[in-house]
CSV table of N, CA and C in Angstrom, one decimal:
chain,number,residue,atom,x,y,z
T,28,MET,N,-10.7,-20.4,-24.7
T,28,MET,CA,-11.6,-21.6,-24.3
T,28,MET,C,-12.8,-21.3,-23.8
T,29,THR,N,-13.8,-20.9,-24.4
T,29,THR,CA,-15.3,-20.4,-24.4
T,29,THR,C,-16.1,-21.2,-24.3
T,30,GLU,N,-15.7,-22.6,-25.1
T,30,GLU,CA,-16.8,-23.5,-25.4
T,30,GLU,C,-16.9,-24.7,-24.4
T,31,ARG,N,-18.1,-25.0,-24.2
T,31,ARG,CA,-18.4,-26.1,-23.4
T,31,ARG,C,-18.0,-27.4,-23.3
T,32,LYS,N,-17.6,-27.9,-22.5
T,32,LYS,CA,-17.3,-29.6,-23.1
T,32,LYS,C,-18.5,-30.1,-23.3
T,33,PRO,N,-18.3,-31.3,-24.6
T,33,PRO,CA,-19.6,-31.8,-24.8
T,33,PRO,C,-20.0,-32.9,-24.0
T,34,PRO,N,-21.3,-33.4,-24.0
T,34,PRO,CA,-21.6,-34.6,-23.1
T,34,PRO,C,-20.8,-35.7,-24.0
T,35,GLY,N,-20.7,-36.7,-22.9
T,35,GLY,CA,-20.1,-38.0,-23.7
T,35,GLY,C,-18.6,-37.9,-23.9
T,36,ILE,N,-17.9,-37.0,-23.8
T,36,ILE,CA,-16.3,-36.7,-23.6
T,36,ILE,C,-15.7,-36.8,-22.3
T,37,SER,N,-14.4,-37.4,-22.3
T,37,SER,CA,-14.3,-37.1,-20.6
T,37,SER,C,-13.2,-35.8,-20.3
T,38,PHE,N,-13.6,-35.6,-19.4
T,38,PHE,CA,-13.1,-34.1,-19.5
T,38,PHE,C,-11.6,-33.7,-19.1
T,39,GLU,N,-10.7,-35.2,-19.1
T,39,GLU,CA,-9.2,-35.0,-19.5
T,39,GLU,C,-9.1,-35.0,-21.0
T,40,THR,N,-9.9,-35.5,-21.7
T,40,THR,CA,-9.9,-35.7,-23.1
T,40,THR,C,-9.8,-34.3,-23.5
T,41,TRP,N,-11.1,-33.8,-23.3
T,41,TRP,CA,-11.4,-32.3,-23.7
T,41,TRP,C,-10.5,-31.3,-23.5
T,42,ALA,N,-9.8,-31.6,-22.1
T,42,ALA,CA,-8.7,-30.2,-21.9
T,42,ALA,C,-7.8,-30.7,-22.7
T,43,ASP,N,-7.2,-32.0,-23.0
T,43,ASP,CA,-6.1,-32.0,-23.6
T,43,ASP,C,-6.4,-31.8,-24.7
T,44,ARG,N,-7.4,-31.7,-25.3
T,44,ARG,CA,-7.6,-31.2,-26.8
T,44,ARG,C,-7.7,-29.8,-26.9
T,45,GLN,N,-8.1,-29.3,-26.0
T,45,GLN,CA,-8.2,-27.7,-26.0
T,45,GLN,C,-7.0,-27.1,-25.5
T,46,ILE,N,-6.0,-27.6,-25.1
T,46,ILE,CA,-4.7,-27.1,-24.7
T,46,ILE,C,-3.7,-27.0,-26.1
T,47,ARG,N,-3.9,-28.7,-26.8
T,47,ARG,CA,-3.2,-28.9,-27.8
T,47,ARG,C,-3.8,-28.0,-28.6
T,48,GLU,N,-4.8,-28.0,-29.3
T,48,GLU,CA,-5.3,-26.8,-30.5
T,48,GLU,C,-4.8,-25.1,-30.1
T,49,ALA,N,-4.8,-24.7,-28.9
T,49,ALA,CA,-4.1,-23.6,-28.4
T,49,ALA,C,-2.4,-23.6,-28.7
T,50,GLU,N,-1.8,-24.4,-28.4
T,50,GLU,CA,-0.6,-24.7,-29.0
T,50,GLU,C,-0.1,-24.7,-30.2
T,51,GLU,N,-1.2,-25.4,-31.0
T,51,GLU,CA,-0.9,-25.4,-32.3
T,51,GLU,C,-1.4,-23.5,-33.1
T,52,ARG,N,-2.4,-23.0,-32.4
T,52,ARG,CA,-2.8,-21.7,-33.1
T,52,ARG,C,-1.3,-21.0,-32.2
T,53,GLY,N,-0.7,-21.4,-31.6
T,53,GLY,CA,0.4,-20.3,-31.2
T,53,GLY,C,0.3,-19.7,-30.0
T,54,ALA,N,-0.8,-19.6,-29.1
T,54,ALA,CA,-1.5,-19.5,-28.2
T,54,ALA,C,-0.4,-18.8,-26.9
T,55,PHE,N,0.6,-20.0,-26.7
T,55,PHE,CA,1.2,-19.9,-25.7
T,55,PHE,C,2.8,-19.5,-26.3
T,56,ALA,N,3.0,-19.4,-27.4
T,56,ALA,CA,4.4,-19.0,-28.0
T,56,ALA,C,5.0,-17.8,-27.3
T,57,ASN,N,4.2,-16.7,-27.0
T,57,ASN,CA,5.6,-15.4,-26.8
T,57,ASN,C,4.6,-15.2,-25.1
T,58,LEU,N,4.5,-15.8,-24.3
T,58,LEU,CA,4.1,-15.6,-22.8
T,58,LEU,C,5.3,-15.4,-22.3
T,59,PRO,N,4.9,-14.0,-21.5
T,59,PRO,CA,6.1,-13.6,-20.5
T,59,PRO,C,6.4,-14.4,-19.6
T,60,GLY,N,8.1,-14.5,-19.4
T,60,GLY,CA,8.4,-15.5,-18.5
T,60,GLY,C,8.8,-16.8,-19.5
T,61,LYS,N,8.8,-16.7,-21.0
T,61,LYS,CA,9.2,-18.3,-21.2
T,61,LYS,C,10.4,-18.5,-21.1
T,62,GLY,N,11.3,-19.8,-21.0
T,62,GLY,CA,12.2,-20.0,-20.7
T,62,GLY,C,12.7,-19.8,-19.7
T,63,LYS,N,12.1,-18.8,-18.5
T,63,LYS,CA,12.6,-18.5,-17.2
T,63,LYS,C,12.2,-19.4,-16.4
T,64,PRO,N,13.0,-20.1,-15.4
T,64,PRO,CA,12.4,-20.5,-14.3
T,64,PRO,C,11.3,-20.1,-13.2
T,65,LEU,N,10.7,-20.8,-12.7
T,65,LEU,CA,9.7,-20.5,-12.1
T,65,LEU,C,9.9,-19.6,-11.0
T,66,PRO,N,9.4,-18.6,-10.4
T,66,PRO,CA,9.6,-17.6,-9.3
T,66,PRO,C,9.3,-18.4,-7.8
T,67,ASN,N,10.2,-18.3,-7.2
T,67,ASN,CA,9.8,-18.5,-5.4
T,67,ASN,C,9.6,-20.4,-5.3
T,68,LEU,N,10.2,-21.3,-6.3
T,68,LEU,CA,10.3,-22.6,-6.4
T,68,LEU,C,11.0,-22.9,-4.9
T,69,ASP,N,11.9,-22.2,-4.5
T,69,ASP,CA,12.6,-22.6,-3.3
T,69,ASP,C,11.9,-22.2,-1.9
T,70,LYS,N,11.0,-21.3,-1.7
T,70,LYS,CA,9.9,-20.9,-0.7
T,70,LYS,C,8.7,-21.9,-0.6
T,71,PRO,N,8.7,-22.4,0.9
T,71,PRO,CA,7.6,-22.9,1.4
T,71,PRO,C,6.0,-22.7,0.3
T,72,TYR,N,5.0,-23.5,0.2
T,72,TYR,CA,3.9,-23.2,-0.6
T,72,TYR,C,3.2,-22.5,0.5
T,73,ASP,N,2.3,-21.9,-0.3
T,73,ASP,CA,1.1,-20.6,0.3
T,73,ASP,C,0.1,-20.5,-0.3
T,74,ASP,N,-1.0,-20.9,0.4
T,74,ASP,CA,-2.1,-20.8,-0.1
T,74,ASP,C,-2.7,-19.7,-1.1
T,75,LEU,N,-2.6,-18.6,-0.4
T,75,LEU,CA,-2.7,-17.3,-0.5
T,75,LEU,C,-1.1,-16.5,-1.4
T,76,TRP,N,-0.8,-17.2,-2.2
T,76,TRP,CA,0.4,-16.8,-2.8
T,76,TRP,C,0.3,-16.1,-3.8
T,77,TRP,N,-1.1,-16.3,-4.7
T,77,TRP,CA,-1.6,-15.4,-5.7
T,77,TRP,C,-2.2,-14.4,-5.4
T,78,VAL,N,-2.9,-13.9,-4.4
T,78,VAL,CA,-3.4,-12.7,-3.6
T,78,VAL,C,-2.1,-11.9,-3.0
T,79,LYS,N,-1.5,-12.7,-2.4
T,79,LYS,CA,-0.3,-12.0,-2.2
T,79,LYS,C,0.4,-11.1,-3.4
T,80,GLU,N,0.9,-11.8,-4.6
T,80,GLU,CA,1.4,-11.2,-5.7
T,80,GLU,C,0.7,-10.2,-6.0
T,81,LYS,N,-0.8,-10.7,-6.4
T,81,LYS,CA,-1.5,-9.5,-6.9
T,81,LYS,C,-1.8,-7.9,-6.3
T,82,MET,N,-1.7,-8.3,-5.0
T,82,MET,CA,-1.9,-7.2,-4.0
T,82,MET,C,-0.7,-6.4,-4.1
T,83,ALA,N,0.7,-7.2,-4.2
T,83,ALA,CA,2.1,-6.5,-4.8
T,83,ALA,C,2.2,-5.8,-5.7
T,84,ARG,N,1.6,-6.7,-6.8
T,84,ARG,CA,1.9,-6.2,-8.3
T,84,ARG,C,0.6,-4.5,-8.3
T,85,GLU,N,-0.3,-4.3,-7.5
T,85,GLU,CA,-0.9,-3.3,-7.8
T,85,GLU,C,-0.8,-2.1,-6.2
T,86,ASN,N,0.2,-2.8,-5.8
T,86,ASN,CA,0.9,-2.2,-4.7
T,86,ASN,C,-0.4,-1.4,-3.7
T,87,LEU,N,-0.7,-3.0,-3.3
T,87,LEU,CA,-2.3,-3.0,-2.3
T,87,LEU,C,-1.3,-3.4,-0.8
T,88,SER,N,-2.6,-3.0,0.0
T,88,SER,CA,-2.3,-3.7,1.3
T,88,SER,C,-3.4,-3.3,2.2
T,89,PHE,N,-3.5,-4.6,3.3
T,89,PHE,CA,-4.7,-4.9,3.9
T,89,PHE,C,-4.2,-4.7,5.6
T,90,LEU,N,-4.9,-3.2,5.9
T,90,LEU,CA,-4.2,-3.4,7.2
T,90,LEU,C,-5.5,-3.1,8.1
T,91,PRO,N,-5.6,-3.0,9.6
T,91,PRO,CA,-6.5,-2.8,10.3
T,91,PRO,C,-6.8,-1.2,10.0
T,92,PRO,N,-8.0,-0.7,10.2
T,92,PRO,CA,-8.0,0.7,10.0
T,92,PRO,C,-7.1,1.5,11.3
T,93,THR,N,-7.2,1.5,12.3
T,93,THR,CA,-6.3,1.5,13.2
T,93,THR,C,-4.8,2.0,12.9
T,94,LEU,N,-4.0,0.5,12.7
T,94,LEU,CA,-2.9,0.5,11.9
T,94,LEU,C,-2.6,1.8,10.6
T,95,VAL,N,-3.9,2.2,9.7
T,95,VAL,CA,-3.3,2.4,8.9
T,95,VAL,C,-3.9,4.2,8.8
T,96,LEU,N,-4.5,4.4,10.0
T,96,LEU,CA,-4.5,6.0,10.5
T,96,LEU,C,-2.9,5.9,11.5
T,97,ARG,N,-2.4,5.0,12.1
T,97,ARG,CA,-1.1,5.3,12.6
T,97,ARG,C,-0.1,5.5,11.9
T,98,LYS,N,-0.2,4.5,10.6
T,98,LYS,CA,0.5,5.5,9.5
T,98,LYS,C,0.6,6.7,9.0
T,99,GLU,N,-0.8,6.7,8.6
T,99,GLU,CA,-0.8,8.2,8.0
T,99,GLU,C,-0.5,9.1,8.8
T,100,ALA,N,-0.4,9.0,10.2
T,100,ALA,CA,-0.1,9.9,11.6
T,100,ALA,C,1.6,10.1,11.3
T,101,GLU,N,2.1,8.8,11.0
T,101,GLU,CA,3.8,9.0,10.8
T,101,GLU,C,4.0,9.8,9.6
T,102,ASP,N,3.4,9.5,8.6
T,102,ASP,CA,3.7,10.1,7.6
T,102,ASP,C,3.0,11.1,7.4
T,103,ALA,N,2.2,12.0,8.2
T,103,ALA,CA,1.7,13.2,8.3
T,103,ALA,C,3.0,14.2,9.0
T,104,LEU,N,3.7,14.0,10.2
T,104,LEU,CA,4.9,14.2,10.7
T,104,LEU,C,6.0,14.4,9.6
T,105,ALA,N,6.1,13.2,8.8
T,105,ALA,CA,7.3,13.7,7.7
T,105,ALA,C,7.0,14.3,6.7
T,106,ALA,N,5.6,14.5,6.5
T,106,ALA,CA,5.5,15.8,5.5
T,106,ALA,C,5.4,16.9,6.4
T,107,VAL,N,5.5,17.1,7.3
T,107,VAL,CA,5.7,18.6,8.1
T,107,VAL,C,7.0,18.7,7.9
T,108,GLU,N,7.9,18.0,8.5
T,108,GLU,CA,9.5,18.3,8.0
T,108,GLU,C,9.8,19.0,6.6
T,109,LYS,N,9.0,18.4,5.5
T,109,LYS,CA,9.4,18.9,4.3
T,109,LYS,C,8.0,20.5,3.7
T,110,ALA,N,7.0,20.6,4.7
T,110,ALA,CA,6.2,21.6,4.8
T,110,ALA,C,7.0,22.9,4.0
T,111,PRO,N,6.8,23.5,3.3
T,111,PRO,CA,7.3,24.9,2.6
T,111,PRO,C,6.5,26.0,3.7
T,112,SER,N,5.7,26.1,4.4
T,112,SER,CA,5.2,27.3,5.3
T,112,SER,C,4.1,26.6,6.3
T,113,GLU,N,4.1,27.2,7.2
T,113,GLU,CA,3.4,27.2,8.4
T,113,GLU,C,1.8,27.0,8.2
T,114,ARG,N,1.3,27.6,7.3
T,114,ARG,CA,0.1,27.3,6.6
T,114,ARG,C,-0.1,25.5,6.4
T,115,MET,N,0.7,25.0,5.3
T,115,MET,CA,0.9,23.5,4.8
T,115,MET,C,1.1,22.8,6.5
T,116,VAL,N,1.8,23.4,6.9
T,116,VAL,CA,1.9,22.5,8.2
T,116,VAL,C,0.5,22.4,8.9
T,117,ARG,N,0.2,23.5,9.3
T,117,ARG,CA,-1.7,23.5,10.0
T,117,ARG,C,-2.6,22.3,9.0
T,118,GLU,N,-2.8,22.5,7.8
T,118,GLU,CA,-3.5,22.0,7.0
T,118,GLU,C,-3.2,20.6,7.0
T,119,ILE,N,-2.0,20.0,7.1
T,119,ILE,CA,-1.7,18.6,7.2
T,119,ILE,C,-2.2,18.3,8.3
T,120,LEU,N,-1.8,18.9,9.7
T,120,LEU,CA,-1.9,18.4,10.7
T,120,LEU,C,-3.6,18.2,11.4
T,121,SER,N,-4.1,19.5,10.8
T,121,SER,CA,-5.6,19.7,10.7
T,121,SER,C,-6.1,18.2,10.4
T,122,GLU,N,-6.0,17.8,9.4
T,122,GLU,CA,-6.9,16.9,8.4
T,122,GLU,C,-5.9,15.7,9.2
T,123,VAL,N,-4.9,15.3,9.4
T,123,VAL,CA,-5.1,13.8,10.4
T,123,VAL,C,-5.8,14.3,11.6
T,124,ASN,N,-5.6,14.8,12.4
T,124,ASN,CA,-6.0,15.4,13.7
T,124,ASN,C,-7.5,15.3,13.3
T,125,ASP,N,-8.5,15.6,12.7
T,125,ASP,CA,-10.0,15.4,12.2
T,125,ASP,C,-9.8,14.0,12.5
T,126,LYS,N,-9.3,12.7,11.4
T,126,LYS,CA,-9.3,11.5,11.5
T,126,LYS,C,-9.3,11.1,12.7
T,127,ILE,N,-8.0,11.5,13.4
T,127,ILE,CA,-7.9,10.8,14.8
T,127,ILE,C,-8.9,10.9,16.0
T,128,ARG,N,-9.4,12.1,15.8
T,128,ARG,CA,-10.6,12.7,17.0
T,128,ARG,C,-11.9,11.7,16.4
T,129,GLU,N,-12.1,11.0,15.1
T,129,GLU,CA,-13.2,10.4,14.8
T,129,GLU,C,-13.2,9.0,15.4
T,130,ALA,N,-11.7,8.5,14.9
T,130,ALA,CA,-11.5,7.4,15.6
T,130,ALA,C,-11.5,7.1,17.1
T,131,ILE,N,-11.8,8.1,18.2
T,131,ILE,CA,-11.1,8.4,19.1
T,131,ILE,C,-13.2,8.4,19.4
T,132,ARG,N,-13.4,9.0,18.9
T,132,ARG,CA,-15.2,8.9,19.1
T,132,ARG,C,-15.7,7.5,18.8
T,133,ARG,N,-15.4,7.1,17.7
T,133,ARG,CA,-16.0,5.6,17.0
T,133,ARG,C,-14.9,4.9,16.9
T,134,PRO,N,-14.1,4.1,17.9
T,134,PRO,CA,-13.2,3.3,17.6
T,134,PRO,C,-13.5,2.2,16.4
T,135,PRO,N,-12.7,2.3,15.2
T,135,PRO,CA,-12.7,1.2,14.3
T,135,PRO,C,-11.9,-0.5,14.7
T,136,PRO,N,-12.5,-1.0,14.3
T,136,PRO,CA,-12.3,-2.5,14.3
T,136,PRO,C,-10.6,-2.6,14.3
T,137,GLY,N,-9.8,-3.5,15.1
T,137,GLY,CA,-8.6,-3.6,15.0
T,137,GLY,C,-7.8,-3.6,16.5
T,138,PRO,N,-6.5,-3.3,16.1
T,138,PRO,CA,-6.0,-2.8,17.9
T,138,PRO,C,-6.3,-1.7,18.1
T,139,PRO,N,-5.8,-1.3,19.3
T,139,PRO,CA,-6.1,-0.3,19.8
T,139,PRO,C,-5.2,1.3,19.1
T,140,LEU,N,-6.3,2.0,19.0
T,140,LEU,CA,-5.2,3.3,18.3
T,140,LEU,C,-4.1,3.9,18.8
T,141,HIS,N,-3.9,4.3,20.1
T,141,HIS,CA,-2.9,4.9,20.9
T,141,HIS,C,-2.2,6.1,20.3
T,142,LEU,N,-3.5,6.8,19.7
T,142,LEU,CA,-2.9,8.0,19.3
T,142,LEU,C,-3.9,9.2,19.9
T,143,THR,N,-3.4,10.3,19.9
T,143,THR,CA,-3.8,11.7,20.5
T,143,THR,C,-3.9,12.5,19.2
T,144,PRO,N,-4.5,13.4,19.4
T,144,PRO,CA,-4.6,14.7,18.2
T,144,PRO,C,-3.4,15.3,18.2
T,145,PHE,N,-2.4,15.8,17.3
T,145,PHE,CA,-1.4,16.5,17.8
T,145,PHE,C,-1.7,18.1,18.3
T,146,ASP,N,-0.7,18.2,18.8
T,146,ASP,CA,-0.9,20.0,19.4
T,146,ASP,C,-0.3,20.4,18.4
T,147,ILE,N,-1.0,21.2,17.6
T,147,ILE,CA,-0.8,21.9,16.5
T,147,ILE,C,0.0,23.0,16.6
T,148,ASP,N,-0.6,23.7,17.4
T,148,ASP,CA,1.0,25.3,17.8
T,148,ASP,C,2.4,24.7,18.4
T,149,GLU,N,2.6,23.5,18.8
T,149,GLU,CA,3.7,22.8,19.5
T,149,GLU,C,4.4,22.5,18.2
T,150,VAL,N,3.9,21.5,17.4
T,150,VAL,CA,4.4,21.2,16.2
T,150,VAL,C,4.8,22.4,15.2
T,151,VAL,N,4.0,23.3,15.4
T,151,VAL,CA,4.3,24.6,14.3
T,151,VAL,C,5.7,24.9,15.2
T,152,ARG,N,5.6,25.4,16.4
T,152,ARG,CA,7.0,25.8,17.0
T,152,ARG,C,7.9,25.2,16.7
T,153,GLU,N,8.1,23.8,17.1
T,153,GLU,CA,9.0,22.9,16.9
T,153,GLU,C,9.7,23.2,15.2
T,154,TRP,N,8.7,23.1,14.4
T,154,TRP,CA,8.8,23.5,12.9
T,154,TRP,C,9.7,24.6,12.5
T,155,ARG,N,9.1,25.6,13.4
T,155,ARG,CA,9.9,27.0,12.8
T,155,ARG,C,11.3,27.1,13.8
T,156,GLU,N,11.4,26.2,14.9
T,156,GLU,CA,13.0,26.3,15.4
T,156,GLU,C,13.7,25.8,14.7
T,157,ARG,N,13.6,24.5,14.0
T,157,ARG,CA,13.9,23.3,13.1
T,157,ARG,C,14.3,24.3,11.8
T,158,ARG,N,13.9,25.0,11.4
T,158,ARG,CA,14.1,25.8,10.0
T,158,ARG,C,14.8,27.6,10.5
T,159,ASP,N,14.5,27.7,11.4
T,159,ASP,CA,15.2,28.9,12.2
T,159,ASP,C,17.1,28.1,12.2
T,160,ARG,N,17.0,27.2,12.7
T,160,ARG,CA,18.7,26.3,13.0
T,160,ARG,C,18.9,26.0,11.6
T,161,MET,N,18.2,25.5,10.6
T,161,MET,CA,18.7,25.0,9.5
T,161,MET,C,19.3,26.8,8.5
T,162,GLU,N,18.4,27.8,8.7
T,162,GLU,CA,18.6,28.9,8.1
T,162,GLU,C,20.2,29.4,8.7
T,163,HIS,N,20.0,29.3,9.9
T,163,HIS,CA,21.0,29.9,10.7
T,163,HIS,C,22.5,28.9,10.5
T,164,ASP,N,22.4,27.7,10.1
T,164,ASP,CA,23.9,26.9,9.7
T,164,ASP,C,24.4,27.1,8.3
T,165,GLU,N,23.0,27.7,7.5
T,165,GLU,CA,23.3,28.1,6.1
T,165,GLU,C,24.1,29.2,6.0
T,166,ASP,N,23.7,30.0,7.0
T,166,ASP,CA,24.3,31.0,6.9
T,166,ASP,C,25.8,31.3,7.5
T,167,ARG,N,26.5,30.4,8.3
T,167,ARG,CA,27.9,30.5,8.7
T,167,ARG,C,28.6,29.9,7.8
T,168,PRO,N,29.6,30.7,7.4
T,168,PRO,CA,31.1,30.3,7.0
T,168,PRO,C,31.3,29.0,6.6
T,169,GLY,N,31.5,28.2,5.9
T,169,GLY,CA,32.0,26.9,5.9
T,169,GLY,C,33.5,26.8,5.8
């Protein structure tokens, strides 16, 4: 439907003709979801439904920068748990610490950060202790 509405024809008539011609060409014949009920009909109407669906479809989110950094710090600690070496632990924490320090120097918009840089030596010590306990548990006869 790239043509413009000709002058002198009502919009409704022109639109109806466009739809009828598209149907005749089969433009609507194999659309996804054909014959299926419309989703979310039982939910209250939301003006931004299409934005939320697009964000979900494209795996996007919008959070204030401080909340994104809090989540990144959580994810860094989870990555430390699975890190194969002390060097990796230190790299993961150094990277997130740099971001935390920058956010403390120049607070981004949004809710307060409520984060301080991780004590890398302390986290490494805890990481070693967990690894030693796991290795010790594996050595025990079952």
